[in-house]
Structures are given as C-alpha cells and as structure tokens.
C-alpha cells in the first residue's frame, strides 16, 4: 500500500496569517497530486486552542494561527475537494509539528496483511511540519521508503525550504 501524507494545507498557512506566495503557488500541484494518487491519503491539520499565545510554540512564534474551528484552521477548499474525491482519506488534527498519532497509525497500517510500500509527503511548511513528520515517520518505519515531493511543498522562506530538503536527504528521505 502507498500512502500520501498531505501536511497542513490550511488557509492560515496558504493565504492567512502565516501565508506566503510560495504556499499559494503549490496549491494546484498538491490538488493534482491528491487526485492522481493511487493509495491511502492522510491529511494533517495543525490545530491550536484559543490560548495559543500562552503555549510554548506561541511564545516562540507569536502569530495566532490554525485555532480550531476558525476559518484559518480549515483545509484549503480546493485541497479539501480533492481529498473528498478519494475513496480512502482521513484527517488527523495535530497540536504540534510532528504527529505521534500519524506515526502510530501508519505503523499500525504497516503491520497489516498489506504492508506500506512507500510514503510520500507534500504540504506546508517544508522546514517545520513536513520535515518533522518525515523524520517521525522514518523513526516509526525505518525500512519503508519515504519521499517528499518538493514541488508540492513550501517553506517559511525559500532558503529554509531548501535547507529542510537538504536535511531530509541526509536522513535518507528521498527528495523528488
């Protein structure tokens, strides 16, 4: 079984409080990737409480974003439509950069009669949540090939995007 992980393709990261022109640019490529993908699709959704600024993350990144049930927390409409076109997809809300729930779920999938053959990640932000989840999945499933489709990712800055890609390569995550 092949798995596509669509990381945090939410309004706040695309054209909201933490949006970038690079994030806006990848939306059509992510939509196409989802529509053409043959396998299980899992989307993550960065999820914070109203007291975000009081959290450890909020103290380091004092920009309110992805507060549960707000417009910025929602998955981009085009991406959501592509996800709903798939027969097998799910959304995992995650309160931090890397999702332990995602790692445990994918490991459980791998322990079934149809093991995981490959995991592909796309989404936002390359240098925070994409890299965190790629490394976390590598730790859970060290023998499963993991790739990141870099054309379907954007970072906080173009420079940090490139740095994250290089760091993932060093950790045996294929950058395609």
mmCIF file of C-alpha atoms in Angstrom:
data_model
loop_
_atom_site.group_PDB
_atom_site.id
_atom_site.type_symbol
_atom_site.label_atom_id
_atom_site.label_comp_id
_atom_site.label_asym_id
_atom_site.label_seq_id
_atom_site.Cartn_x
_atom_site.Cartn_y
_atom_site.Cartn_z
ATOM 1 C CA UNK A 1 0.000 0.000 0.000
ATOM 2 C CA UNK A 2 1.178 3.512 -0.822
ATOM 3 C CA UNK A 3 0.352 6.430 1.454
ATOM 4 C CA UNK A 4 0.212 10.132 0.659
ATOM 5 C CA UNK A 5 0.514 12.491 3.634
ATOM 6 C CA UNK A 6 -0.859 15.981 2.913
ATOM 7 C CA UNK A 7 0.624 18.190 5.628
ATOM 8 C CA UNK A 8 -1.241 21.257 6.914
ATOM 9 C CA UNK A 9 -2.688 22.617 3.666
ATOM 10 C CA UNK A 10 -4.732 25.107 5.693
ATOM 11 C CA UNK A 11 -5.850 28.645 4.979
ATOM 12 C CA UNK A 12 -3.609 30.226 7.629
ATOM 13 C CA UNK A 13 -0.512 28.666 6.025
ATOM 14 C CA UNK A 14 -1.548 29.424 2.446
ATOM 15 C CA UNK A 15 -3.070 32.898 2.360
ATOM 16 C CA UNK A 16 -3.850 33.616 6.010
ATOM 17 C CA UNK A 17 -1.836 34.805 8.990
ATOM 18 C CA UNK A 18 1.288 32.794 8.042
ATOM 19 C CA UNK A 19 0.674 32.538 4.290
ATOM 20 C CA UNK A 20 3.293 33.043 1.596
ATOM 21 C CA UNK A 21 3.245 33.445 -2.164
ATOM 22 C CA UNK A 22 5.143 30.137 -2.411
ATOM 23 C CA UNK A 23 2.376 28.379 -0.455
ATOM 24 C CA UNK A 24 -0.294 29.829 -2.740
ATOM 25 C CA UNK A 25 1.712 28.649 -5.763
ATOM 26 C CA UNK A 26 1.802 24.955 -4.729
ATOM 27 C CA UNK A 27 -1.965 24.538 -4.230
ATOM 28 C CA UNK A 28 -2.715 23.381 -7.826
ATOM 29 C CA UNK A 29 0.199 20.894 -7.714
ATOM 30 C CA UNK A 30 -0.985 19.473 -4.383
ATOM 31 C CA UNK A 31 -4.532 19.134 -5.735
ATOM 32 C CA UNK A 32 -3.240 17.293 -8.811
ATOM 33 C CA UNK A 33 -1.023 15.047 -6.664
ATOM 34 C CA UNK A 34 -4.003 14.071 -4.495
ATOM 35 C CA UNK A 35 -6.298 13.448 -7.473
ATOM 36 C CA UNK A 36 -3.749 11.228 -9.275
ATOM 37 C CA UNK A 37 -2.523 9.360 -6.188
ATOM 38 C CA UNK A 38 -3.305 5.645 -6.074
ATOM 39 C CA UNK A 39 -3.396 4.703 -2.417
ATOM 40 C CA UNK A 40 -4.461 5.898 1.008
ATOM 41 C CA UNK A 41 -4.443 9.657 1.609
ATOM 42 C CA UNK A 42 -3.996 11.161 5.074
ATOM 43 C CA UNK A 43 -4.177 14.904 5.681
ATOM 44 C CA UNK A 44 -2.893 16.591 8.814
ATOM 45 C CA UNK A 45 -4.372 19.743 10.234
ATOM 46 C CA UNK A 46 -2.351 21.982 12.568
ATOM 47 C CA UNK A 47 -4.695 22.547 15.500
ATOM 48 C CA UNK A 48 -4.343 25.076 18.301
ATOM 49 C CA UNK A 49 -6.530 26.332 21.136
ATOM 50 C CA UNK A 50 -7.610 29.919 21.686
ATOM 51 C CA UNK A 51 -4.815 30.312 24.255
ATOM 52 C CA UNK A 52 -2.164 29.594 21.584
ATOM 53 C CA UNK A 53 -0.033 32.612 22.535
ATOM 54 C CA UNK A 54 0.373 31.150 26.039
ATOM 55 C CA UNK A 55 1.728 27.838 24.692
ATOM 56 C CA UNK A 56 5.432 27.059 24.280
ATOM 57 C CA UNK A 57 5.041 27.280 20.496
ATOM 58 C CA UNK A 58 3.123 30.552 20.782
ATOM 59 C CA UNK A 59 5.939 32.079 22.815
ATOM 60 C CA UNK A 60 8.406 31.252 20.021
ATOM 61 C CA UNK A 61 6.035 32.044 17.134
ATOM 62 C CA UNK A 62 3.691 34.756 18.412
ATOM 63 C CA UNK A 63 1.328 34.690 15.428
ATOM 64 C CA UNK A 64 -2.103 33.247 16.154
ATOM 65 C CA UNK A 65 -2.896 30.596 13.547
ATOM 66 C CA UNK A 66 -4.903 27.422 12.979
ATOM 67 C CA UNK A 67 -7.131 27.876 16.011
ATOM 68 C CA UNK A 68 -9.648 25.041 15.949
ATOM 69 C CA UNK A 69 -12.922 25.804 14.179
ATOM 70 C CA UNK A 70 -11.754 29.165 12.785
ATOM 71 C CA UNK A 71 -11.631 29.886 9.030
ATOM 72 C CA UNK A 72 -7.798 29.778 9.082
ATOM 73 C CA UNK A 73 -7.850 26.267 10.560
ATOM 74 C CA UNK A 74 -9.824 24.893 7.629
ATOM 75 C CA UNK A 75 -8.116 22.950 4.869
ATOM 76 C CA UNK A 76 -7.947 24.965 1.642
ATOM 77 C CA UNK A 77 -11.181 24.476 -0.347
ATOM 78 C CA UNK A 78 -9.528 23.102 -3.496
ATOM 79 C CA UNK A 79 -7.427 20.681 -1.439
ATOM 80 C CA UNK A 80 -10.486 19.636 0.595
ATOM 81 C CA UNK A 81 -12.400 18.941 -2.616
ATOM 82 C CA UNK A 82 -9.537 16.791 -3.933
ATOM 83 C CA UNK A 83 -9.382 14.882 -0.631
ATOM 84 C CA UNK A 84 -13.129 14.210 -0.720
ATOM 85 C CA UNK A 85 -12.772 12.803 -4.245
ATOM 86 C CA UNK A 86 -10.704 9.931 -2.821
ATOM 87 C CA UNK A 87 -12.375 6.765 -1.584
ATOM 88 C CA UNK A 88 -9.797 6.411 1.198
ATOM 89 C CA UNK A 89 -8.784 9.550 3.073
ATOM 90 C CA UNK A 90 -8.707 10.757 6.648
ATOM 91 C CA UNK A 91 -7.732 13.909 8.541
ATOM 92 C CA UNK A 92 -5.610 13.906 11.679
ATOM 93 C CA UNK A 93 -5.617 17.018 13.855
ATOM 94 C CA UNK A 94 -2.214 17.612 15.400
ATOM 95 C CA UNK A 95 -1.336 20.037 18.207
ATOM 96 C CA UNK A 96 2.370 20.172 17.383
ATOM 97 C CA UNK A 97 4.791 19.999 14.461
ATOM 98 C CA UNK A 98 5.106 16.218 14.195
ATOM 99 C CA UNK A 99 2.128 13.950 14.794
ATOM 100 C CA UNK A 100 2.745 10.931 17.016
ATOM 101 C CA UNK A 101 -0.819 9.845 16.185
ATOM 102 C CA UNK A 102 0.118 9.856 12.478
ATOM 103 C CA UNK A 103 3.241 7.796 13.135
ATOM 104 C CA UNK A 104 1.386 5.248 15.235
ATOM 105 C CA UNK A 105 -1.455 4.993 12.710
ATOM 106 C CA UNK A 106 0.884 4.426 9.754
ATOM 107 C CA UNK A 107 2.862 1.855 11.787
ATOM 108 C CA UNK A 108 -0.411 0.003 12.502
ATOM 109 C CA UNK A 109 -1.229 0.061 8.788
ATOM 110 C CA UNK A 110 2.192 -1.409 8.072
ATOM 111 C CA UNK A 111 1.512 -4.281 10.472
ATOM 112 C CA UNK A 112 -1.483 -5.470 8.409
ATOM 113 C CA UNK A 113 -1.625 -8.053 5.629
ATOM 114 C CA UNK A 114 -0.878 -5.253 3.119
ATOM 115 C CA UNK A 115 2.257 -3.514 4.407
ATOM 116 C CA UNK A 116 3.207 0.036 3.492
ATOM 117 C CA UNK A 117 5.382 0.090 0.369
ATOM 118 C CA UNK A 118 6.079 3.824 0.231
ATOM 119 C CA UNK A 119 5.113 7.055 1.990
ATOM 120 C CA UNK A 120 5.018 10.381 0.118
ATOM 121 C CA UNK A 121 4.686 13.730 1.867
ATOM 122 C CA UNK A 122 3.550 17.071 0.441
ATOM 123 C CA UNK A 123 2.431 20.307 2.064
ATOM 124 C CA UNK A 124 3.387 23.060 4.457
ATOM 125 C CA UNK A 125 5.735 24.126 5.834
ATOM 126 C CA UNK A 126 8.698 22.182 4.465
ATOM 127 C CA UNK A 127 11.006 23.464 7.191
ATOM 128 C CA UNK A 128 8.717 22.840 10.160
ATOM 129 C CA UNK A 129 5.872 20.340 9.859
ATOM 130 C CA UNK A 130 6.850 18.474 6.679
ATOM 131 C CA UNK A 131 10.364 17.741 7.943
ATOM 132 C CA UNK A 132 9.066 16.903 11.441
ATOM 133 C CA UNK A 133 6.574 14.366 10.115
ATOM 134 C CA UNK A 134 9.002 12.891 7.582
ATOM 135 C CA UNK A 135 11.579 12.280 10.326
ATOM 136 C CA UNK A 136 8.961 10.960 12.711
ATOM 137 C CA UNK A 137 7.682 8.504 10.083
ATOM 138 C CA UNK A 138 11.276 7.446 9.329
ATOM 139 C CA UNK A 139 11.706 6.661 13.036
ATOM 140 C CA UNK A 140 8.488 4.608 13.134
ATOM 141 C CA UNK A 141 9.147 2.787 9.834
ATOM 142 C CA UNK A 142 12.893 2.856 9.101
ATOM 143 C CA UNK A 143 12.666 0.275 6.299
ATOM 144 C CA UNK A 144 9.809 1.928 4.394
ATOM 145 C CA UNK A 145 10.911 4.327 1.630
ATOM 146 C CA UNK A 146 9.825 7.881 2.407
ATOM 147 C CA UNK A 147 9.832 10.634 -0.174
ATOM 148 C CA UNK A 148 8.923 14.295 -0.208
ATOM 149 C CA UNK A 149 7.606 15.791 -3.444
ATOM 150 C CA UNK A 150 9.382 19.118 -3.092
ATOM 151 C CA UNK A 151 7.355 20.702 -5.914
ATOM 152 C CA UNK A 152 4.302 20.287 -3.672
ATOM 153 C CA UNK A 153 5.904 21.907 -0.623
ATOM 154 C CA UNK A 154 6.757 25.430 0.510
ATOM 155 C CA UNK A 155 8.712 26.669 3.485
ATOM 156 C CA UNK A 156 8.589 29.718 5.678
ATOM 157 C CA UNK A 157 11.210 31.165 3.323
ATOM 158 C CA UNK A 158 12.681 29.799 0.087
ATOM 159 C CA UNK A 159 16.034 29.429 1.883
ATOM 160 C CA UNK A 160 14.644 27.450 4.820
ATOM 161 C CA UNK A 161 12.671 25.304 2.340
ATOM 162 C CA UNK A 162 15.951 24.362 0.597
ATOM 163 C CA UNK A 163 17.723 23.764 3.916
ATOM 164 C CA UNK A 164 14.952 21.416 5.048
ATOM 165 C CA UNK A 165 15.186 19.474 1.779
ATOM 166 C CA UNK A 166 18.933 19.037 2.295
ATOM 167 C CA UNK A 167 18.445 17.944 5.917
ATOM 168 C CA UNK A 168 15.867 15.341 4.873
ATOM 169 C CA UNK A 169 18.233 13.986 2.208
ATOM 170 C CA UNK A 170 20.850 13.454 4.916
ATOM 171 C CA UNK A 171 18.291 11.385 6.836
ATOM 172 C CA UNK A 172 17.651 9.107 3.851
ATOM 173 C CA UNK A 173 14.371 10.696 2.850
ATOM 174 C CA UNK A 174 14.173 10.939 -0.921
ATOM 175 C CA UNK A 175 13.501 14.390 -2.335
ATOM 176 C CA UNK A 176 11.669 14.159 -5.665
#
